[in-house]
Each structure stands twice: as structure tokens, then as C-alpha cells.
PDB file of C-alpha atoms in Angstrom:
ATOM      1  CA  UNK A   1      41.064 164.805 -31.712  1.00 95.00           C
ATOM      2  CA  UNK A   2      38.165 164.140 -33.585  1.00 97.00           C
ATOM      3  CA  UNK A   3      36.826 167.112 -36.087  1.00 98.00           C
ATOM      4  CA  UNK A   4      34.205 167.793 -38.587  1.00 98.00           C
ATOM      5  CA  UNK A   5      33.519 170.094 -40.938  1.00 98.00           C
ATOM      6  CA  UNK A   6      30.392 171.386 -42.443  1.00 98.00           C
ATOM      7  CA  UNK A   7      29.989 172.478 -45.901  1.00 96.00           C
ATOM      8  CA  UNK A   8      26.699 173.780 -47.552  1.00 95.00           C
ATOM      9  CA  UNK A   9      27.318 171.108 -50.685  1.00 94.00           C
ATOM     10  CA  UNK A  10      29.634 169.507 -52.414  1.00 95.00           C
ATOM     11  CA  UNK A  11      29.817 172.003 -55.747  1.00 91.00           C
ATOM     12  CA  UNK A  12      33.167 172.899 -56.791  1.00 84.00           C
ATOM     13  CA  UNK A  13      34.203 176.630 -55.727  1.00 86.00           C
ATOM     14  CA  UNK A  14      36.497 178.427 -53.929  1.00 86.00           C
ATOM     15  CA  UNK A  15      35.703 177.573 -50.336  1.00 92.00           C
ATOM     16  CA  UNK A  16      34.818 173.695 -50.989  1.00 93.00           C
ATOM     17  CA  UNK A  17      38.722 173.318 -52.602  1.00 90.00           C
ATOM     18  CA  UNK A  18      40.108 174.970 -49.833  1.00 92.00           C
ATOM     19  CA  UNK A  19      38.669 172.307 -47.568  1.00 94.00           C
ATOM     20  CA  UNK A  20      39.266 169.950 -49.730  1.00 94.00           C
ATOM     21  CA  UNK A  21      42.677 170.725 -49.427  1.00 91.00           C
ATOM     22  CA  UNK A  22      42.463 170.946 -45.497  1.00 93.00           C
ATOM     23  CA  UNK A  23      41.135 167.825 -44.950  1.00 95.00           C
ATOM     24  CA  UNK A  24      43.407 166.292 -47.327  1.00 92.00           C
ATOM     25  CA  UNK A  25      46.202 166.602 -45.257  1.00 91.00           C
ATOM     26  CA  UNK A  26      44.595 166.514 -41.913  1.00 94.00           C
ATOM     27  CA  UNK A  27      43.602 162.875 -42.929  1.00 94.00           C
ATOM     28  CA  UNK A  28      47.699 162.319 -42.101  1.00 92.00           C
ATOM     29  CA  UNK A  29      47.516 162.563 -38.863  1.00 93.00           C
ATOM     30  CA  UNK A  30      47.180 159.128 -36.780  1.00 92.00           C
ATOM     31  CA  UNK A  31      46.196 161.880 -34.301  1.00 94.00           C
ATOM     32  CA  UNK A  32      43.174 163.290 -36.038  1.00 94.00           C
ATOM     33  CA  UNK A  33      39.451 162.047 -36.879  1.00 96.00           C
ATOM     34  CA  UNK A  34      38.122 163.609 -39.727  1.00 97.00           C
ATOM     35  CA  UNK A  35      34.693 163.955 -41.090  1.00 97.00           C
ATOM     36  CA  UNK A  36      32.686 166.206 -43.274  1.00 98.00           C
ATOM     37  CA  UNK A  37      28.936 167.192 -42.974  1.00 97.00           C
ATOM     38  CA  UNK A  38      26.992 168.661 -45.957  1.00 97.00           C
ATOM     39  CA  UNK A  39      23.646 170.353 -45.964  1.00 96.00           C
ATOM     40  CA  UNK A  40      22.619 168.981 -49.465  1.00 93.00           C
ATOM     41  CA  UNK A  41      24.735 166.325 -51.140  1.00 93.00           C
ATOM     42  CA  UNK A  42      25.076 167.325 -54.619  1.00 91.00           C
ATOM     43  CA  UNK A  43      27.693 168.694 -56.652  1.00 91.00           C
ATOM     44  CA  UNK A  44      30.203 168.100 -59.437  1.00 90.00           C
ATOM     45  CA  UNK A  45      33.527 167.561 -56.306  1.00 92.00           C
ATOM     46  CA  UNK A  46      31.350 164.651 -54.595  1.00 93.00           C
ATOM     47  CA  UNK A  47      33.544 162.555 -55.993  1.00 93.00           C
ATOM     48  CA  UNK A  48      37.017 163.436 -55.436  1.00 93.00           C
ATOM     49  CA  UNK A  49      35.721 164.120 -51.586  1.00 95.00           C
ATOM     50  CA  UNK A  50      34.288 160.781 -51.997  1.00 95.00           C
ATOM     51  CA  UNK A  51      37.933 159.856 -52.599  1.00 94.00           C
ATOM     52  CA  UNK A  52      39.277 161.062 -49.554  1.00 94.00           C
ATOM     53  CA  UNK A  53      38.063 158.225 -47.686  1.00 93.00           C
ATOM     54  CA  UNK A  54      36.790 160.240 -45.033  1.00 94.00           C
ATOM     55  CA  UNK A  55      33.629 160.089 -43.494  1.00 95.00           C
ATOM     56  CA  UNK A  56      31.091 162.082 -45.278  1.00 96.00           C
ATOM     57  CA  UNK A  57      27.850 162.943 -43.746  1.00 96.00           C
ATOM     58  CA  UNK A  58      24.327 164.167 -45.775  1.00 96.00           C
ATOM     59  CA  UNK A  59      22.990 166.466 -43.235  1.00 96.00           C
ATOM     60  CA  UNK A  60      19.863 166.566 -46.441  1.00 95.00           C
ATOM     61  CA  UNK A  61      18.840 170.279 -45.531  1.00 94.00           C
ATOM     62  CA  UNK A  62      16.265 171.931 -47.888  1.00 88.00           C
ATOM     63  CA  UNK A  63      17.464 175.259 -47.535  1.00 85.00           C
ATOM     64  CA  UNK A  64      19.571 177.958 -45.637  1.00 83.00           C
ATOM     65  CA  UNK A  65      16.183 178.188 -43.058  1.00 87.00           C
ATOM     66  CA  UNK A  66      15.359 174.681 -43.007  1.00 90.00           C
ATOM     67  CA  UNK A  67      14.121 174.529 -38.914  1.00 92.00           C
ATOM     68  CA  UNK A  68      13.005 170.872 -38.870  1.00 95.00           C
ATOM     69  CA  UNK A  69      13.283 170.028 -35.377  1.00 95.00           C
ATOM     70  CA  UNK A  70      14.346 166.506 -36.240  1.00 96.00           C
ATOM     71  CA  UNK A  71      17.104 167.026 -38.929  1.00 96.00           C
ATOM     72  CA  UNK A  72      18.441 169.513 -36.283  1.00 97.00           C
ATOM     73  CA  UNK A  73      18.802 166.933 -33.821  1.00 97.00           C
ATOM     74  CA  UNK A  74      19.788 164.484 -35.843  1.00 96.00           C
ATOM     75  CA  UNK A  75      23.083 166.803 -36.993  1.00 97.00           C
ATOM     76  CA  UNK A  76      23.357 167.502 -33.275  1.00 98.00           C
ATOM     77  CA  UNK A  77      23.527 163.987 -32.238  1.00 97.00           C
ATOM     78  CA  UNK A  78      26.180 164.084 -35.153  1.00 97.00           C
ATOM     79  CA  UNK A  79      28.275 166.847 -33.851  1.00 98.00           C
ATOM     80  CA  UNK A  80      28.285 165.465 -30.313  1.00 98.00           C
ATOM     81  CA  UNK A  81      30.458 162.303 -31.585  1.00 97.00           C
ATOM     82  CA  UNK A  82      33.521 164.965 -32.279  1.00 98.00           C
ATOM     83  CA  UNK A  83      35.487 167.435 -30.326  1.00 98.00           C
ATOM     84  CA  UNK A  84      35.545 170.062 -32.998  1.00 98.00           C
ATOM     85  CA  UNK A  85      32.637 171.716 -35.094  1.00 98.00           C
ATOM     86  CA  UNK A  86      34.432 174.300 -38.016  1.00 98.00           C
ATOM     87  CA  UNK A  87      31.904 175.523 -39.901  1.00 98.00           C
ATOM     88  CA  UNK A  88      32.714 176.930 -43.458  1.00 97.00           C
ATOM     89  CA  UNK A  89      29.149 178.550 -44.062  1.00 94.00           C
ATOM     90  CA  UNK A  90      26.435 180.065 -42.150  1.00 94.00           C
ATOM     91  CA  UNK A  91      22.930 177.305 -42.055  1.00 95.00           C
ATOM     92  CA  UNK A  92      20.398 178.546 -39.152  1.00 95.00           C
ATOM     93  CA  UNK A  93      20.022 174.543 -38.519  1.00 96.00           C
ATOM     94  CA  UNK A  94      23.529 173.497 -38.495  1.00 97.00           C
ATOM     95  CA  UNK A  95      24.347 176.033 -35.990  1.00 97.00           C
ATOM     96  CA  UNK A  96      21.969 175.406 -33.662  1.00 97.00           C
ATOM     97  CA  UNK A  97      23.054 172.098 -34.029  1.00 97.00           C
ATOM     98  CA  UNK A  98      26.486 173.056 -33.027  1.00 98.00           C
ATOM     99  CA  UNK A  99      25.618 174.961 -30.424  1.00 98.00           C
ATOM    100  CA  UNK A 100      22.967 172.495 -28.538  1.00 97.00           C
ATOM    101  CA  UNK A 101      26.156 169.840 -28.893  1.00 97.00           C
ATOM    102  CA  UNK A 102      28.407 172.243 -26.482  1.00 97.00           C
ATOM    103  CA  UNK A 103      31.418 171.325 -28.608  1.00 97.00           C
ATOM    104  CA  UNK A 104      33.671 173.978 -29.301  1.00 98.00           C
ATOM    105  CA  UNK A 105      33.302 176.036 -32.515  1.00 98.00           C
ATOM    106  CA  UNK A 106      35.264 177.437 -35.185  1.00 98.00           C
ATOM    107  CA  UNK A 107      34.277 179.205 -37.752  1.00 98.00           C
ATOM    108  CA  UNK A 108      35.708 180.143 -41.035  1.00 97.00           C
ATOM    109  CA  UNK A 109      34.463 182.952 -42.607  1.00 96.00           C
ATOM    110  CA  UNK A 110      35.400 183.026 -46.504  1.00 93.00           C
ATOM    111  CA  UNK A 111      34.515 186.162 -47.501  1.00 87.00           C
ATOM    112  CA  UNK A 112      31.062 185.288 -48.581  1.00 83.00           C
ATOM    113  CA  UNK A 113      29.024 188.594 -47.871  1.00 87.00           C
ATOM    114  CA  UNK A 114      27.122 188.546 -51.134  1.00 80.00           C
ATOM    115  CA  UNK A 115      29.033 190.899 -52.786  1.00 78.00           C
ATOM    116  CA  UNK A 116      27.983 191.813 -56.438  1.00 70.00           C
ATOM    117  CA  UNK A 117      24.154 191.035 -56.190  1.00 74.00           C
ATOM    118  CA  UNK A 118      21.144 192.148 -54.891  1.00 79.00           C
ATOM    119  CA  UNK A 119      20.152 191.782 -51.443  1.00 78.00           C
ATOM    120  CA  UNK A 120      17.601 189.692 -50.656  1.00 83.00           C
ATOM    121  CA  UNK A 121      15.209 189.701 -47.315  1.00 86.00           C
ATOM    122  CA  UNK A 122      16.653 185.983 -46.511  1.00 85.00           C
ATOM    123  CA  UNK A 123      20.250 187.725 -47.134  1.00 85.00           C
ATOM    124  CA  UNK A 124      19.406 190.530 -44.362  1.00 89.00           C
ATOM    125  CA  UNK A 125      17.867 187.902 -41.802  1.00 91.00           C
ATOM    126  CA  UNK A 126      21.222 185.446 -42.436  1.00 91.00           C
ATOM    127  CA  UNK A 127      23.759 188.558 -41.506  1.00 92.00           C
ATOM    128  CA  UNK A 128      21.695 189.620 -38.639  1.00 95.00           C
ATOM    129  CA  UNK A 129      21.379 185.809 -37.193  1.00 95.00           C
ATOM    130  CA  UNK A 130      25.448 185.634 -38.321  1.00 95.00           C
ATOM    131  CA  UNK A 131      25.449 188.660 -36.291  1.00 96.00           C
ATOM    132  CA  UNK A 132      24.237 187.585 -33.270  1.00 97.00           C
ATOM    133  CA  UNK A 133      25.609 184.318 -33.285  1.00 97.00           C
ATOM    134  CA  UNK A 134      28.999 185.721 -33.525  1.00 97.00           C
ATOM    135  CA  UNK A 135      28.847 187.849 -30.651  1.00 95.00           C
ATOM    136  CA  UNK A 136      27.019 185.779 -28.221  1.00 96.00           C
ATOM    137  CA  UNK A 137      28.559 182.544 -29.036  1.00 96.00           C
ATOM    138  CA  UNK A 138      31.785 181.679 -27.796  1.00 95.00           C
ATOM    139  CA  UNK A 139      33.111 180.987 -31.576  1.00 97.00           C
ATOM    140  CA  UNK A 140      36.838 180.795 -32.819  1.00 97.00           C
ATOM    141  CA  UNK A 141      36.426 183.108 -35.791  1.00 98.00           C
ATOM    142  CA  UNK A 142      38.828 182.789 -38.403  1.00 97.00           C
ATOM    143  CA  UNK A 143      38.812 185.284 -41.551  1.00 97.00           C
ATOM    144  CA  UNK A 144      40.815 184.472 -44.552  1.00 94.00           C
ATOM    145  CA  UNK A 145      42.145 187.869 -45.093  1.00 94.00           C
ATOM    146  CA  UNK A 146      42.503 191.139 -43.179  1.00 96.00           C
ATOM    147  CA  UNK A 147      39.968 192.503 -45.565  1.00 94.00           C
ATOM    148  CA  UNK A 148      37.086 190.014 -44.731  1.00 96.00           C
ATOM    149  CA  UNK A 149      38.330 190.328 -40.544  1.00 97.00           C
ATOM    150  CA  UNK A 150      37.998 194.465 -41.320  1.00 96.00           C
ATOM    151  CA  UNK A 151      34.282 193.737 -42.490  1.00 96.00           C
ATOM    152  CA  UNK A 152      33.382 191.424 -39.819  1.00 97.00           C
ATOM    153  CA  UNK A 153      34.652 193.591 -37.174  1.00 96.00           C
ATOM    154  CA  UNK A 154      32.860 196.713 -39.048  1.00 96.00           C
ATOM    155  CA  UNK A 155      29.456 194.747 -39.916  1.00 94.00           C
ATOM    156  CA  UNK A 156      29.346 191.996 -37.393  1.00 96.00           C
ATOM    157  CA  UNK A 157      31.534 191.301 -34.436  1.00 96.00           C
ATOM    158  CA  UNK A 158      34.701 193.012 -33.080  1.00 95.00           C
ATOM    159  CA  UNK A 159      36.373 191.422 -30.356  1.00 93.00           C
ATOM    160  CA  UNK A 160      39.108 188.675 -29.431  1.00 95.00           C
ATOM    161  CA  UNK A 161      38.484 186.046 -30.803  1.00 97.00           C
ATOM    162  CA  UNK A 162      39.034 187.226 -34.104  1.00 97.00           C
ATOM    163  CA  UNK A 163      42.074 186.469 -36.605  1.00 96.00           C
ATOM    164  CA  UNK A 164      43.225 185.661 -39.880  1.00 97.00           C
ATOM    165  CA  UNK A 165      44.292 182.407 -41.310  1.00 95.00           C
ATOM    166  CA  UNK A 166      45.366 182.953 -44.648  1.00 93.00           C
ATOM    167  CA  UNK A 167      43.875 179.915 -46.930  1.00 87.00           C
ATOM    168  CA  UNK A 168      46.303 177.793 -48.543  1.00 79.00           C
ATOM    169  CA  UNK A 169      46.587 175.659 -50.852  1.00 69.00           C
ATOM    170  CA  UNK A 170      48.686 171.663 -51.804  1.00 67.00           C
ATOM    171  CA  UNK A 171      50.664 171.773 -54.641  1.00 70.00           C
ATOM    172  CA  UNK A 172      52.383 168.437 -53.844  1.00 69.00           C
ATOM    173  CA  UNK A 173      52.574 166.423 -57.112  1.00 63.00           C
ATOM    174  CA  UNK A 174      50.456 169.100 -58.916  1.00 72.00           C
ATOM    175  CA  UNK A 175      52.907 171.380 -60.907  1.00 79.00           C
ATOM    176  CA  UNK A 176      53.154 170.708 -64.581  1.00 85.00           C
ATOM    177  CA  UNK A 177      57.379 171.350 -64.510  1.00 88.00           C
ATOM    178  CA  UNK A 178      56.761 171.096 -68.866  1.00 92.00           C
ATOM    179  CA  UNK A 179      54.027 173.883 -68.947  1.00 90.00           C
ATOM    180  CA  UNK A 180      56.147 175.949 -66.242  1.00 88.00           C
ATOM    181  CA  UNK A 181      59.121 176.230 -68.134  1.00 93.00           C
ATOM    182  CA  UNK A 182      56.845 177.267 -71.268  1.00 93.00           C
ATOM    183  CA  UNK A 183      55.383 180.010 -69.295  1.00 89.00           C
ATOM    184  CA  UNK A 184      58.507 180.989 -67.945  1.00 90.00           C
ATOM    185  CA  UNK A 185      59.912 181.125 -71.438  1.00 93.00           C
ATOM    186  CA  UNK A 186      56.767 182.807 -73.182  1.00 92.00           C
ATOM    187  CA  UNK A 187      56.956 185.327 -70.543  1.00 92.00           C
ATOM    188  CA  UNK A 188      60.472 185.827 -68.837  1.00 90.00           C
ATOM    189  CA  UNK A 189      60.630 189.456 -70.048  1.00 90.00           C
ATOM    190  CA  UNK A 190      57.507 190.599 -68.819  1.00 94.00           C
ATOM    191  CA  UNK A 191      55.829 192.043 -65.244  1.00 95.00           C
ATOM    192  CA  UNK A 192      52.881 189.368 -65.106  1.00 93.00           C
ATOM    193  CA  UNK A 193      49.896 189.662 -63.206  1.00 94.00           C
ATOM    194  CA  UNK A 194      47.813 186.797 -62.541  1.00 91.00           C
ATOM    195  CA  UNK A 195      44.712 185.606 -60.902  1.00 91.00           C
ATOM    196  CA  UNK A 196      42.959 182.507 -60.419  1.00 84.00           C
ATOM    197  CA  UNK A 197      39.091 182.445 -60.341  1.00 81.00           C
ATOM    198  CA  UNK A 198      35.337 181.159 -61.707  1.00 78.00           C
ATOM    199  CA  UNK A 199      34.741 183.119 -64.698  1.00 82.00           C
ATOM    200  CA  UNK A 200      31.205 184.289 -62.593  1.00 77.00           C
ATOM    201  CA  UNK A 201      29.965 188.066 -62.473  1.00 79.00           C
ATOM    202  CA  UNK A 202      30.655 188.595 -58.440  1.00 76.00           C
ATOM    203  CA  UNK A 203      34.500 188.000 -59.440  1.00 82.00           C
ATOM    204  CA  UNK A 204      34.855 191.173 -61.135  1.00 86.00           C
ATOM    205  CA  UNK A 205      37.176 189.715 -63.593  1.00 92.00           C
ATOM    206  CA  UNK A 206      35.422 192.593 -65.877  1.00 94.00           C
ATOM    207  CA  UNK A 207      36.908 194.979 -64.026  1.00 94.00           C
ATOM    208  CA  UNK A 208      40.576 193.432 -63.446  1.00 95.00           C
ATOM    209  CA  UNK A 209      40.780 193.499 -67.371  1.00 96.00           C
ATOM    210  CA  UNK A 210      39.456 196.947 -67.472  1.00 97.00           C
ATOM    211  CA  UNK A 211      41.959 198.293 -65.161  1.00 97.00           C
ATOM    212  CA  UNK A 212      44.585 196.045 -66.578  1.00 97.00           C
ATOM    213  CA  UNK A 213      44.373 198.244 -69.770  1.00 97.00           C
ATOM    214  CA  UNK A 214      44.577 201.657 -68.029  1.00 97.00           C
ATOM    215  CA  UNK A 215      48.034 199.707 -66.326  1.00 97.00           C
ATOM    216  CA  UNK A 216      49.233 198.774 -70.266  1.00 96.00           C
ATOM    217  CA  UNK A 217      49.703 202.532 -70.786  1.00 96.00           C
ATOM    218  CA  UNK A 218      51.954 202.884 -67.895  1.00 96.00           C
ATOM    219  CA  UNK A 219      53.884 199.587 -67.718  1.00 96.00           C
ATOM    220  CA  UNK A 220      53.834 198.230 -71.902  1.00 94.00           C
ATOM    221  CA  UNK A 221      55.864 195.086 -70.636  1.00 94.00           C
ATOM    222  CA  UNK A 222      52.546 193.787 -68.059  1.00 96.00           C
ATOM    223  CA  UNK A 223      50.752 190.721 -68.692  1.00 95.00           C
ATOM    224  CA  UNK A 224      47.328 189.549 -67.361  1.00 95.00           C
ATOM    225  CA  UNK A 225      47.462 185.936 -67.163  1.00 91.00           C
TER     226      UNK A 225
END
């Protein structure tokens, strides 16, 4: 089976780890072709995907609404070398792409609804185009919560081919055993909660610590790590 997946850049967040991390161990499989196309090529992970040895491909699109007829059917010509197209972003061009190459679809949808800014015209047309593609596209939609499947089913699409596929994450080789047993000493009599984020307004962390405090007054023993 031969698959490829696109990504709007190579920038290190949330959704570019998790396929990362995907690919990563799809590369294992005798079985499986792997190869990643990216809108623009830039970012600080370009080289640890680099070091994946898997084929990377620089779609070089200007923008979210970059409609060069060329570039589109040059990532067309692209997507008709594989079996299956998972897209892990919403780019007008790239899915036009996918869906002149007749291959079949999946798409991932991360959560990113542009929560905690302000709306833009562009960010309007994108959900109504997401919109419509979703509902008149024969697209495996996967949502990596029940939350985000609750808000596509509200705000775009409700229908069958619809579930959730929790993200995951390798932690082969990865755990520091030293700095686990000094957490696990420095905080062995405590209830912890934890999170894992960017430091970055949209993440609320403001608010986790702000609740966090109201928590202190209830449960003393809590930790926010």
C-alpha cells in the first residue's frame, strides 16, 4: 500500500509530531510506502523528518488559497503515484489535488478550528469550503477526540463516515527512567495534574493555572505539573 501524507509545513507543533510519530512507525512495514507532502518547506522539525528517510515532497504553496493551476496538477500527478491521500490540514489546492487523483481520502481533523483568535474572512471561506468538501466528498474523516467529532458533526458534517482515532504517541527509547524516579519521589504524596503543550495564548494554559488555584482550596495535596 502506498500512502502519503500532507502537512501544511514542517514547524514543530502538535499535529506535525503526531505524524511524525505515525510515519515513524509506518516506515516498518515491508508492506507500506510512505511519503510526506508539504505545502511550504520550512520549519524548525525539517530535519528530524528529513531523518526519517522517507520521501518528502515540497508541494511550494504560497498560501492556504494558492489556485495555480499548475502546482495543482503537479501535486495531483503526485497523489496519483499512491493509493492513499490523509490529509492533516485543510489547503483549497491540495484538495483539489486529491480529489482530481480519485484516490481515496482520509482526513484527519486535529482540532484546528481557530479557537482563541479572531476570525478572519479567509477563516470563514476555509470552514465553508471544509464544509462542503466534507459532505460531498466521499472522505474517511477521522477526529482526534469526541469533542472535535461533536463540532464537526455540529458545524460541518454529520454522517457515517465519521469517527475518532485517538492520537498517540512513541515512547520507545524515550523515557528518562533517572528523571522518573525523581518525579515520582518529589511527588509520590500528591494528586498531580499535568499537561503537555506550546506555551501559546490559544492553549489556555492561563486559564488551567487559574482554575488550578480555585482546585488548591479544595484538594491542598494537587500539583500542576
Amino acid at each position: 500500500m502506498r500512502v502519503v501524507h500532507y502537512l501544511g509545513s514542517l514547524e514543530f507543533g502538535g499535529i506535525e509530531r503526531l505524524v511524525y510519530d505515525l510515519v515513524s512507525q509506518q516506515i516498518k512495514r515491508d508492506s507500506i510506502k510512505i511519503a510526506i507532502g508539504v505545502g511550504k518547506f520550512i520549519g524548525e522539525f525539517k530535519t528530524q523528518f528529513e531523518s526519517l528517510g522517507t520521501t518528502l515532497i515540497n508541494f511550494d504553496l504560497s498560501s492556504g488559497f494558492d489556485l495555480n493551476p499548475l502546482k495543482i496538477l503537479k501535486v495531483c500527478r503526485y497523489f496519483k503515484q499512491y493509493d492513499v491521500i490523509h490529509l492533516h490540514g485543510f489547503n483549497l489546492a491540495v484538495v483539489l489535488a486529491a480529489i482530481f487523483s480519485r484516490k481515496k481520502i482520509i482526513y484527519t481533523e486535529h482540532g484546528n478550528f481557530g479557537f482563541g483568535r479572531e476570525k478572519k474572512i479567509f477563516d470563514a471561506l476555509s470552514f465553508l469550503l471544509r464544509k462542503l468538501f466534507f459532505k460531498h466528498i466521499k472522505v474517511n474523516i477521522c477526529c482526534n477526540s469526541k469533542f472535535t467529532k461533536d463540532y464537526v458533526e455540529t458545524n460541518f458534517y454529520s454522517g457515517n463516515r465519521l469517527k475518532v482515532v485517538y492520537n498517540g504517541s512513541n515512547l520507545n527509547n524515550q523515557i528518562n527512567e533517572n528523571l522518573k524516579v525523581k518525579l515520582y519521589n518529589k511527588y509520590k504524596n500528591k494528586f498531580i495534574i499535568g499537561t503537555t503543550s506550546r506555551l501559546a495564548g490559544v492553549k489556555k494554559i492561563d486559564r488551567l493555572i487559574s482554575v488550578f488555584s480555585e482546585y488548591l482550596k479544595i484538594n491542598p495535596k494537587a500539583v500542576l505539573v
